[in-house]
Amino acid sequence: MHTSLRRCAQMLNSGAVSSQVKEAGATLLPPIPLYRQLLRTHRTLPPEMRSLGDDYVKSEFRRHQKITNPVHVMGFLSQWKMYLDELRAQSGTTFKGRPLDPTVFEKMSDEQIGQLYELMHAAKGIWKQPVELEHSTQDPQTSRNDDGGGHSKP
């Protein structure tokens, strides 16, 4: 990943990438400092989201450690840099994600879509609504037999 950073910078200047990626790439960080800053920035998140985020960042950086294709490296680093910038912009407030751009979704491989699906379910498991939490902490038999009037059916 390290040897192709020079190629990534050349691609940014060639005009072959979108303006959003150019903005992130203008301050493109090398992989290790980017990784460290992501983990430091996750410290501002609630404990559940920090754990999920840290695990995801670590696994993604491990998966992409041996990538040599400059286009993939640049895309990887610029997307993580945009995520870092978004996290920093929202620090001190409740984190709110943003909808996935349909063009990005269309370019994803089947494996990436599968990872996104797994991430969605992991995030839903952490961020349950208060009503869902109440139901999950109640005794399963009581909630199943409750007729809504406070009386249990035999």
mmCIF file of C-alpha atoms in Angstrom:
data_model
loop_
_atom_site.group_PDB
_atom_site.id
_atom_site.type_symbol
_atom_site.label_atom_id
_atom_site.label_comp_id
_atom_site.label_asym_id
_atom_site.label_seq_id
_atom_site.Cartn_x
_atom_site.Cartn_y
_atom_site.Cartn_z
ATOM 1 C CA MET A 1 0.000 0.000 0.000
ATOM 2 C CA HIS A 2 2.856 2.400 0.822
ATOM 3 C CA THR A 3 4.662 2.256 -2.526
ATOM 4 C CA SER A 4 1.670 3.336 -4.536
ATOM 5 C CA LEU A 5 0.876 6.559 -2.670
ATOM 6 C CA ARG A 6 2.852 8.524 -5.255
ATOM 7 C CA ARG A 7 0.659 7.040 -8.006
ATOM 8 C CA CYS A 8 -2.443 7.976 -6.027
ATOM 9 C CA ALA A 9 -1.318 11.589 -5.867
ATOM 10 C CA GLN A 10 -0.726 11.550 -9.635
ATOM 11 C CA MET A 11 -4.261 10.251 -10.213
ATOM 12 C CA LEU A 12 -5.690 13.072 -8.120
ATOM 13 C CA ASN A 13 -3.988 15.620 -10.330
ATOM 14 C CA SER A 14 -4.998 13.870 -13.567
ATOM 15 C CA GLY A 15 -8.728 14.625 -13.134
ATOM 16 C CA ALA A 16 -9.783 10.973 -13.291
ATOM 17 C CA VAL A 17 -11.678 11.078 -9.992
ATOM 18 C CA SER A 18 -14.756 12.817 -8.592
ATOM 19 C CA SER A 19 -14.575 16.177 -6.820
ATOM 20 C CA GLN A 20 -15.511 14.631 -3.458
ATOM 21 C CA VAL A 21 -12.612 12.192 -3.700
ATOM 22 C CA LYS A 22 -10.341 15.044 -4.820
ATOM 23 C CA GLU A 23 -11.225 17.015 -1.693
ATOM 24 C CA ALA A 24 -10.420 14.070 0.538
ATOM 25 C CA GLY A 25 -7.344 13.247 -1.487
ATOM 26 C CA ALA A 26 -6.002 16.756 -1.227
ATOM 27 C CA THR A 27 -5.079 15.880 2.329
ATOM 28 C CA LEU A 28 -4.672 12.162 1.761
ATOM 29 C CA LEU A 29 -2.936 10.594 4.726
ATOM 30 C CA PRO A 30 -0.570 7.643 4.614
ATOM 31 C CA PRO A 31 -2.204 4.414 5.816
ATOM 32 C CA ILE A 32 -0.742 4.161 9.329
ATOM 33 C CA PRO A 33 -1.425 7.778 10.420
ATOM 34 C CA LEU A 34 -4.929 7.518 8.922
ATOM 35 C CA TYR A 35 -5.543 4.275 10.825
ATOM 36 C CA ARG A 36 -4.378 5.849 14.092
ATOM 37 C CA GLN A 37 -6.463 8.980 13.612
ATOM 38 C CA LEU A 38 -9.560 6.913 12.892
ATOM 39 C CA LEU A 39 -9.132 4.957 16.126
ATOM 40 C CA ARG A 40 -8.478 8.170 18.084
ATOM 41 C CA THR A 41 -11.555 9.833 16.628
ATOM 42 C CA HIS A 42 -13.672 6.784 17.533
ATOM 43 C CA ARG A 43 -12.949 7.596 21.187
ATOM 44 C CA THR A 44 -15.623 10.298 20.962
ATOM 45 C CA LEU A 45 -18.314 7.770 19.982
ATOM 46 C CA PRO A 46 -20.583 5.938 22.441
ATOM 47 C CA PRO A 47 -18.934 2.705 23.706
ATOM 48 C CA GLU A 48 -21.061 0.389 21.550
ATOM 49 C CA MET A 49 -20.393 2.319 18.357
ATOM 50 C CA ARG A 50 -16.718 2.729 19.215
ATOM 51 C CA SER A 51 -16.339 -1.028 19.585
ATOM 52 C CA LEU A 52 -18.114 -1.696 16.287
ATOM 53 C CA GLY A 53 -16.164 1.041 14.508
ATOM 54 C CA ASP A 54 -12.774 -0.009 15.870
ATOM 55 C CA ASP A 55 -13.331 -3.634 14.911
ATOM 56 C CA TYR A 56 -14.450 -2.645 11.418
ATOM 57 C CA VAL A 57 -11.510 -0.266 10.841
ATOM 58 C CA LYS A 58 -9.009 -2.863 12.046
ATOM 59 C CA SER A 59 -10.421 -5.636 9.872
ATOM 60 C CA GLU A 60 -10.626 -3.445 6.752
ATOM 61 C CA PHE A 61 -7.072 -2.176 7.105
ATOM 62 C CA ARG A 62 -5.872 -5.762 7.644
ATOM 63 C CA ARG A 63 -7.745 -6.931 4.531
ATOM 64 C CA HIS A 64 -6.249 -4.186 2.388
ATOM 65 C CA GLN A 65 -2.721 -4.356 3.758
ATOM 66 C CA LYS A 66 -1.241 -6.130 0.734
ATOM 67 C CA ILE A 67 -3.174 -4.299 -2.004
ATOM 68 C CA THR A 68 -0.872 -2.885 -4.681
ATOM 69 C CA ASN A 69 -3.340 -1.595 -7.283
ATOM 70 C CA PRO A 70 -3.020 2.214 -7.027
ATOM 71 C CA VAL A 71 -6.656 2.803 -7.950
ATOM 72 C CA HIS A 72 -7.826 0.547 -5.111
ATOM 73 C CA VAL A 73 -5.357 2.068 -2.666
ATOM 74 C CA MET A 74 -6.406 5.593 -3.516
ATOM 75 C CA GLY A 75 -10.092 4.738 -3.303
ATOM 76 C CA PHE A 76 -9.586 2.979 0.015
ATOM 77 C CA LEU A 77 -7.580 5.795 1.598
ATOM 78 C CA SER A 78 -9.792 8.573 0.238
ATOM 79 C CA GLN A 79 -13.013 6.913 1.430
ATOM 80 C CA TRP A 80 -11.589 6.423 4.926
ATOM 81 C CA LYS A 81 -10.335 10.032 4.908
ATOM 82 C CA MET A 82 -13.826 11.270 3.992
ATOM 83 C CA TYR A 83 -15.241 9.166 6.844
ATOM 84 C CA LEU A 84 -12.660 10.660 9.236
ATOM 85 C CA ASP A 85 -13.524 14.196 8.115
ATOM 86 C CA GLU A 86 -17.231 13.490 8.596
ATOM 87 C CA LEU A 87 -16.635 12.097 12.082
ATOM 88 C CA ARG A 88 -14.583 15.136 13.035
ATOM 89 C CA ALA A 89 -17.234 17.508 11.690
ATOM 90 C CA GLN A 90 -19.867 15.806 13.836
ATOM 91 C CA SER A 91 -17.766 15.512 17.002
ATOM 92 C CA GLY A 92 -19.629 16.741 20.058
ATOM 93 C CA THR A 93 -22.991 16.037 18.445
ATOM 94 C CA THR A 94 -24.942 12.846 17.936
ATOM 95 C CA PHE A 95 -23.378 10.965 15.044
ATOM 96 C CA LYS A 96 -25.626 10.818 12.022
ATOM 97 C CA GLY A 97 -24.560 8.899 8.982
ATOM 98 C CA ARG A 98 -25.501 9.772 5.463
ATOM 99 C CA PRO A 99 -27.302 7.826 2.773
ATOM 100 C CA LEU A 100 -25.143 5.720 0.493
ATOM 101 C CA ASP A 101 -24.709 7.257 -2.933
ATOM 102 C CA PRO A 102 -26.511 4.992 -5.469
ATOM 103 C CA THR A 103 -23.596 5.231 -7.919
ATOM 104 C CA VAL A 104 -21.228 3.913 -5.237
ATOM 105 C CA PHE A 105 -23.640 1.090 -4.462
ATOM 106 C CA GLU A 106 -23.827 0.108 -8.149
ATOM 107 C CA LYS A 107 -20.022 -0.143 -8.352
ATOM 108 C CA MET A 108 -19.754 -2.497 -5.370
ATOM 109 C CA SER A 109 -18.788 -6.116 -5.838
ATOM 110 C CA ASP A 110 -20.929 -8.930 -4.446
ATOM 111 C CA GLU A 111 -18.453 -9.356 -1.595
ATOM 112 C CA GLN A 112 -18.672 -5.660 -0.696
ATOM 113 C CA ILE A 113 -22.460 -5.761 -0.726
ATOM 114 C CA GLY A 114 -22.327 -8.783 1.591
ATOM 115 C CA GLN A 115 -20.021 -6.900 3.967
ATOM 116 C CA LEU A 116 -22.325 -3.900 3.905
ATOM 117 C CA TYR A 117 -25.290 -6.146 4.726
ATOM 118 C CA GLU A 118 -23.405 -7.681 7.665
ATOM 119 C CA LEU A 119 -22.431 -4.229 8.920
ATOM 120 C CA MET A 120 -26.036 -3.064 8.692
ATOM 121 C CA HIS A 121 -27.216 -5.952 10.864
ATOM 122 C CA ALA A 122 -24.393 -5.446 13.372
ATOM 123 C CA ALA A 123 -25.276 -1.758 13.673
ATOM 124 C CA LYS A 124 -28.976 -2.510 14.094
ATOM 125 C CA GLY A 125 -28.144 -4.905 16.922
ATOM 126 C CA ILE A 126 -26.297 -2.146 18.764
ATOM 127 C CA TRP A 127 -28.723 0.710 18.156
ATOM 128 C CA LYS A 128 -32.032 -0.762 19.233
ATOM 129 C CA GLN A 129 -34.938 1.563 19.863
ATOM 130 C CA PRO A 130 -35.931 2.006 23.556
ATOM 131 C CA VAL A 131 -39.154 0.065 22.926
ATOM 132 C CA GLU A 132 -37.176 -2.834 21.424
ATOM 133 C CA LEU A 133 -34.872 -2.844 24.448
ATOM 134 C CA GLU A 134 -37.844 -3.071 26.822
ATOM 135 C CA HIS A 135 -39.261 -6.025 24.905
ATOM 136 C CA SER A 136 -35.928 -7.831 24.805
ATOM 137 C CA THR A 137 -35.417 -7.459 28.586
ATOM 138 C CA GLN A 138 -38.894 -8.740 29.515
ATOM 139 C CA ASP A 139 -39.472 -12.381 30.336
ATOM 140 C CA PRO A 140 -40.158 -14.091 26.991
ATOM 141 C CA GLN A 141 -43.159 -16.075 28.304
ATOM 142 C CA THR A 142 -44.750 -13.010 29.916
ATOM 143 C CA SER A 143 -44.506 -10.952 26.752
ATOM 144 C CA ARG A 144 -45.842 -13.832 24.641
ATOM 145 C CA ASN A 145 -48.831 -14.509 26.883
ATOM 146 C CA ASP A 146 -49.682 -10.899 27.590
ATOM 147 C CA ASP A 147 -53.079 -9.965 26.195
ATOM 148 C CA GLY A 148 -52.444 -6.234 26.539
ATOM 149 C CA GLY A 149 -54.667 -5.824 29.602
ATOM 150 C CA GLY A 150 -52.033 -6.762 32.127
ATOM 151 C CA HIS A 151 -53.419 -10.283 32.546
ATOM 152 C CA SER A 152 -51.571 -13.351 31.467
ATOM 153 C CA LYS A 153 -53.354 -16.095 29.592
ATOM 154 C CA PRO A 154 -53.116 -19.546 31.122
#
